[in-house]
mmCIF file of C-alpha atoms in Angstrom:
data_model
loop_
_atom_site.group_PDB
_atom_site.id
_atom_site.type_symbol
_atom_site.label_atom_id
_atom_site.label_comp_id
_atom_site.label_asym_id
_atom_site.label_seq_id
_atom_site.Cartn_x
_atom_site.Cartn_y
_atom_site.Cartn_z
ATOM 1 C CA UNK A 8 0.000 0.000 0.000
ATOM 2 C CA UNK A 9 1.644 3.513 -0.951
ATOM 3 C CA UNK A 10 2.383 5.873 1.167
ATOM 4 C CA UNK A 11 1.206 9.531 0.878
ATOM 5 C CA UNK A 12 2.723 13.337 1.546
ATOM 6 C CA UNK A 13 0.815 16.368 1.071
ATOM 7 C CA UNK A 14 2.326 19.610 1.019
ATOM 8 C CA UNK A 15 0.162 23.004 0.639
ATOM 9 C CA UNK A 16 1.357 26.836 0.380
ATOM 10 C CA UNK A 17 -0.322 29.840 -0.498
ATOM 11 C CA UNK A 18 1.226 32.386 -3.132
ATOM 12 C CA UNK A 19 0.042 36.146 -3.393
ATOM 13 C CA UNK A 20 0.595 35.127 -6.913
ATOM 14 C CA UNK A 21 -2.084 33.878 -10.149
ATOM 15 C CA UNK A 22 -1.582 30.519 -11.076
ATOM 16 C CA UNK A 23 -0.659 32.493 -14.637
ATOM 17 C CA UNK A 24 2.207 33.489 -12.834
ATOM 18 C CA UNK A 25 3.405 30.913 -10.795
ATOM 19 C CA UNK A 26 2.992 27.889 -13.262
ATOM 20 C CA UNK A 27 5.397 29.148 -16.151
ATOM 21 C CA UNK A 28 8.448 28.699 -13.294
ATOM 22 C CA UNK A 29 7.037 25.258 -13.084
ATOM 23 C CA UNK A 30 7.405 24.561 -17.026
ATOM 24 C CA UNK A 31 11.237 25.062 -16.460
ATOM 25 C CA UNK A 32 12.064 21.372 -15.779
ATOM 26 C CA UNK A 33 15.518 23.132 -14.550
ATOM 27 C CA UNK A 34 14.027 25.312 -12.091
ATOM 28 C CA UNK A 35 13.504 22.482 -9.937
ATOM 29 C CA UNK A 36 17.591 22.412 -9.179
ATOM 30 C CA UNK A 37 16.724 26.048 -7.042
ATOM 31 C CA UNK A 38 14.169 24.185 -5.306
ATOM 32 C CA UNK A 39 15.611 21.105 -3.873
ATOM 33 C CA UNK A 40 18.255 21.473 -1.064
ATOM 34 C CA UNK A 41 21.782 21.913 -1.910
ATOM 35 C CA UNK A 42 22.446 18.357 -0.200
ATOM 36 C CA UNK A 43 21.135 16.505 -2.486
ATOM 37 C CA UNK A 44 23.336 18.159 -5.566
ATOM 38 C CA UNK A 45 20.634 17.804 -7.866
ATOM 39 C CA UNK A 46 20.633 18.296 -11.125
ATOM 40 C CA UNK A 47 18.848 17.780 -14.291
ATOM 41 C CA UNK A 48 20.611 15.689 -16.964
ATOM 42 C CA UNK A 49 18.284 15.897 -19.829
ATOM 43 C CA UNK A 50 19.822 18.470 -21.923
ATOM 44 C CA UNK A 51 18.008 21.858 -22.697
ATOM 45 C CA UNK A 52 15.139 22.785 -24.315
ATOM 46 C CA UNK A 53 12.814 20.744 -22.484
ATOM 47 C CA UNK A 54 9.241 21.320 -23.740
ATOM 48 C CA UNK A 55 6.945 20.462 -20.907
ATOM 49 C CA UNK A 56 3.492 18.268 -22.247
ATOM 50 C CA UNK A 57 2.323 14.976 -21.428
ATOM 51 C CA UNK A 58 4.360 12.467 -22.307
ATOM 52 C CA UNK A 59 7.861 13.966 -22.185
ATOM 53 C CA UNK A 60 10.424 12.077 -19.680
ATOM 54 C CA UNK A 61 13.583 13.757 -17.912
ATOM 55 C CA UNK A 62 16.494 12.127 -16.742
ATOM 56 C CA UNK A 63 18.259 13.620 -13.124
ATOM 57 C CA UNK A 64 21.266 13.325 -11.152
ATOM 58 C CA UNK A 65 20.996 13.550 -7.870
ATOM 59 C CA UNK A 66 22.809 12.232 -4.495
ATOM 60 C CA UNK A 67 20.370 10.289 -1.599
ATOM 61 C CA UNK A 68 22.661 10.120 1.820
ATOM 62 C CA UNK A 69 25.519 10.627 -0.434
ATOM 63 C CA UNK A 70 24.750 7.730 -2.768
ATOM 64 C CA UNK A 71 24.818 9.030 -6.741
ATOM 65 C CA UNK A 72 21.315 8.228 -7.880
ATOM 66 C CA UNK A 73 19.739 8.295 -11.677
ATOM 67 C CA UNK A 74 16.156 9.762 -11.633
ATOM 68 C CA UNK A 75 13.525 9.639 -14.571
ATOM 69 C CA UNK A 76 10.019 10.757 -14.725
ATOM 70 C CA UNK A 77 7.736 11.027 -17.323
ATOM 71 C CA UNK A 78 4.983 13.809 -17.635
ATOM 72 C CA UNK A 79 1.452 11.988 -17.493
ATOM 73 C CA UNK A 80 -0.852 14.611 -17.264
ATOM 74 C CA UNK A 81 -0.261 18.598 -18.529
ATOM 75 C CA UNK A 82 -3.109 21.276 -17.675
ATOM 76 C CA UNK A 83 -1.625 24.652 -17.442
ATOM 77 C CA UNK A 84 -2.048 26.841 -15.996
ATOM 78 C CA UNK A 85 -3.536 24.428 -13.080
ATOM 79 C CA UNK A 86 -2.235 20.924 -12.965
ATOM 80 C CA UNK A 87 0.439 18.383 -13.893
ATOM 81 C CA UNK A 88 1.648 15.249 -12.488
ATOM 82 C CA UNK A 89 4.933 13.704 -12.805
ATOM 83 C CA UNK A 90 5.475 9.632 -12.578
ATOM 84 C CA UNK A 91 9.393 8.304 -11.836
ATOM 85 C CA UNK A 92 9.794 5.370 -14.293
ATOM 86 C CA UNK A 93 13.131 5.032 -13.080
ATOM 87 C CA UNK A 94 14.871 5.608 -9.910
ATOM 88 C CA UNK A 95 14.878 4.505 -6.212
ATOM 89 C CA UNK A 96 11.417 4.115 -5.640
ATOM 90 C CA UNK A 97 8.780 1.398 -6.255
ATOM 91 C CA UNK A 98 6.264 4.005 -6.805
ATOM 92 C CA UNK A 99 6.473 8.092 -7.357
ATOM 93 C CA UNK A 100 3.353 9.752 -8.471
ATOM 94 C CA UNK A 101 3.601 13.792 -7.768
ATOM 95 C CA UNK A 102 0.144 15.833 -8.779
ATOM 96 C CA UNK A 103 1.041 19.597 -8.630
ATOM 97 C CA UNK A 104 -2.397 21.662 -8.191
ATOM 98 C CA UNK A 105 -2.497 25.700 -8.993
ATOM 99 C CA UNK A 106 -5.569 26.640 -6.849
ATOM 100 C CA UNK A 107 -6.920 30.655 -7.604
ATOM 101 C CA UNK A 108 -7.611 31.437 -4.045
ATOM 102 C CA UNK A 109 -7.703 34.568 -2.068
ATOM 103 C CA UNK A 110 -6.007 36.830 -4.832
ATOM 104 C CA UNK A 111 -3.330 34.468 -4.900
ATOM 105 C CA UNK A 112 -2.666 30.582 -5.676
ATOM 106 C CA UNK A 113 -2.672 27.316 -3.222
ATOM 107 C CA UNK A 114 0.184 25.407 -4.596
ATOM 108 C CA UNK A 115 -0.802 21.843 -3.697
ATOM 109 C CA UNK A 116 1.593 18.785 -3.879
ATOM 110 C CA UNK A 117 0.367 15.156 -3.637
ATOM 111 C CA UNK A 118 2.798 12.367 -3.865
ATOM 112 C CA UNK A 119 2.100 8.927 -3.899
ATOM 113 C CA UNK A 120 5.259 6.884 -2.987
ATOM 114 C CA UNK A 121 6.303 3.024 -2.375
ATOM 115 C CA UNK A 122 9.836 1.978 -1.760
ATOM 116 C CA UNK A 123 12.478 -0.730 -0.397
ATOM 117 C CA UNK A 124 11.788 -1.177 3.281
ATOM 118 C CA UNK A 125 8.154 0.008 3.620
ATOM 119 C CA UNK A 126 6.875 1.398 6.327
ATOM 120 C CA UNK A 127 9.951 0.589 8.627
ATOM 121 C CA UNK A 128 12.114 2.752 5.648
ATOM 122 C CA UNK A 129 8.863 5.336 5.728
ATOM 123 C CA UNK A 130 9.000 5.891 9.337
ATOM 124 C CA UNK A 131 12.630 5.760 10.336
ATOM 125 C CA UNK A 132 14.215 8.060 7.273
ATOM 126 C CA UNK A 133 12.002 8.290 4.010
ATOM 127 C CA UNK A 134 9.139 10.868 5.581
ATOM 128 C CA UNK A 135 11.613 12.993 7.259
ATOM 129 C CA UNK A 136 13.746 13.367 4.236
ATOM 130 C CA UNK A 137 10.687 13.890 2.329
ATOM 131 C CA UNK A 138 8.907 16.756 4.556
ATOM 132 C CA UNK A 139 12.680 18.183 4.855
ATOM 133 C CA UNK A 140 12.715 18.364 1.136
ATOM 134 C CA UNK A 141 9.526 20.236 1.021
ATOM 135 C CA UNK A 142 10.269 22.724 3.838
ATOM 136 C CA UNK A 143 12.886 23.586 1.879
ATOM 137 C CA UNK A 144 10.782 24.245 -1.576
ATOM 138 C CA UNK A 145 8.517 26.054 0.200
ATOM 139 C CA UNK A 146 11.328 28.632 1.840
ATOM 140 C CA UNK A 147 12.375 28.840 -1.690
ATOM 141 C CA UNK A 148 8.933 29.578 -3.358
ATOM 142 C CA UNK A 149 8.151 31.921 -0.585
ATOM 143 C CA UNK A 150 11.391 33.703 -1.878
ATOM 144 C CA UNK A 151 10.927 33.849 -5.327
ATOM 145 C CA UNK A 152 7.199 34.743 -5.477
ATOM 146 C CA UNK A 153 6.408 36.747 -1.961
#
């Protein structure tokens, strides 16, 4: 049974605004944490639609990792989901929502996640790193659009 990790954050931003940073598959190297020197290996341009797959580098607890999702669903300026069809999980399924609320956007993540270890892995390192990883892309968002 997956596991699940929601992660919410208001923007005084439109979702016109905030989802063309999201379209830059390399914007997502600001938003992870420095730890994890990630980077995206697909070369540039990346056109962002359903369908389309990129390839990243990235280090987990120091251990050089290959990463590769695929686009599965494209809605701009509102929604997208990413699958990893490669990498260290059994299961990755991200669904990014653009909400219009308040004058501003709810940036909503949703990930659906399986993996090595289960719920012992979940609940002793996986969550942690996980809600870590999110504090931090929220800090950054908060940054770039506040």
């Amino acid at each position: 049974m997956p596991f699940t990790l929601e992660s919410s954050q208001w923007l005084p931003r439109t979702p016109e605004e905030i989802f063309p940073f999201y379209s830059d598959a390399f914007k997502l190297e600001e938003l992870t944490p420095p730890l994890l020197r990630f980077h995206v290996a697909t070369p540039p341009p990346i056109v962002m639609q359903a369908g389309v797959e990129i390839d990243y580098r990235l280090r987990l607890h120091g251990i050089p990792m290959s990463w590769r999702s695929r686009i599965t669903a494209w809605e701009p300026p509102h929604r997208f989901v990413d699958e990893q069809v490669k990498g260290p999980y059994h299961l990755w399924l991200h669904e990014h929502t653009f909400i219009p609320q308040d004058g501003g956007t709810l940036v909503r993540d949703v990930v659906q996640y399986d993996m090595l270890g289960g719920w012992l892995a979940d609940k002793l390192l996986v969550r942690r790193d996980l809600r870590n990883i999110f504090s931090y892309r929220q800090q950054k968002l908060a940054e770039i659009f506040g």
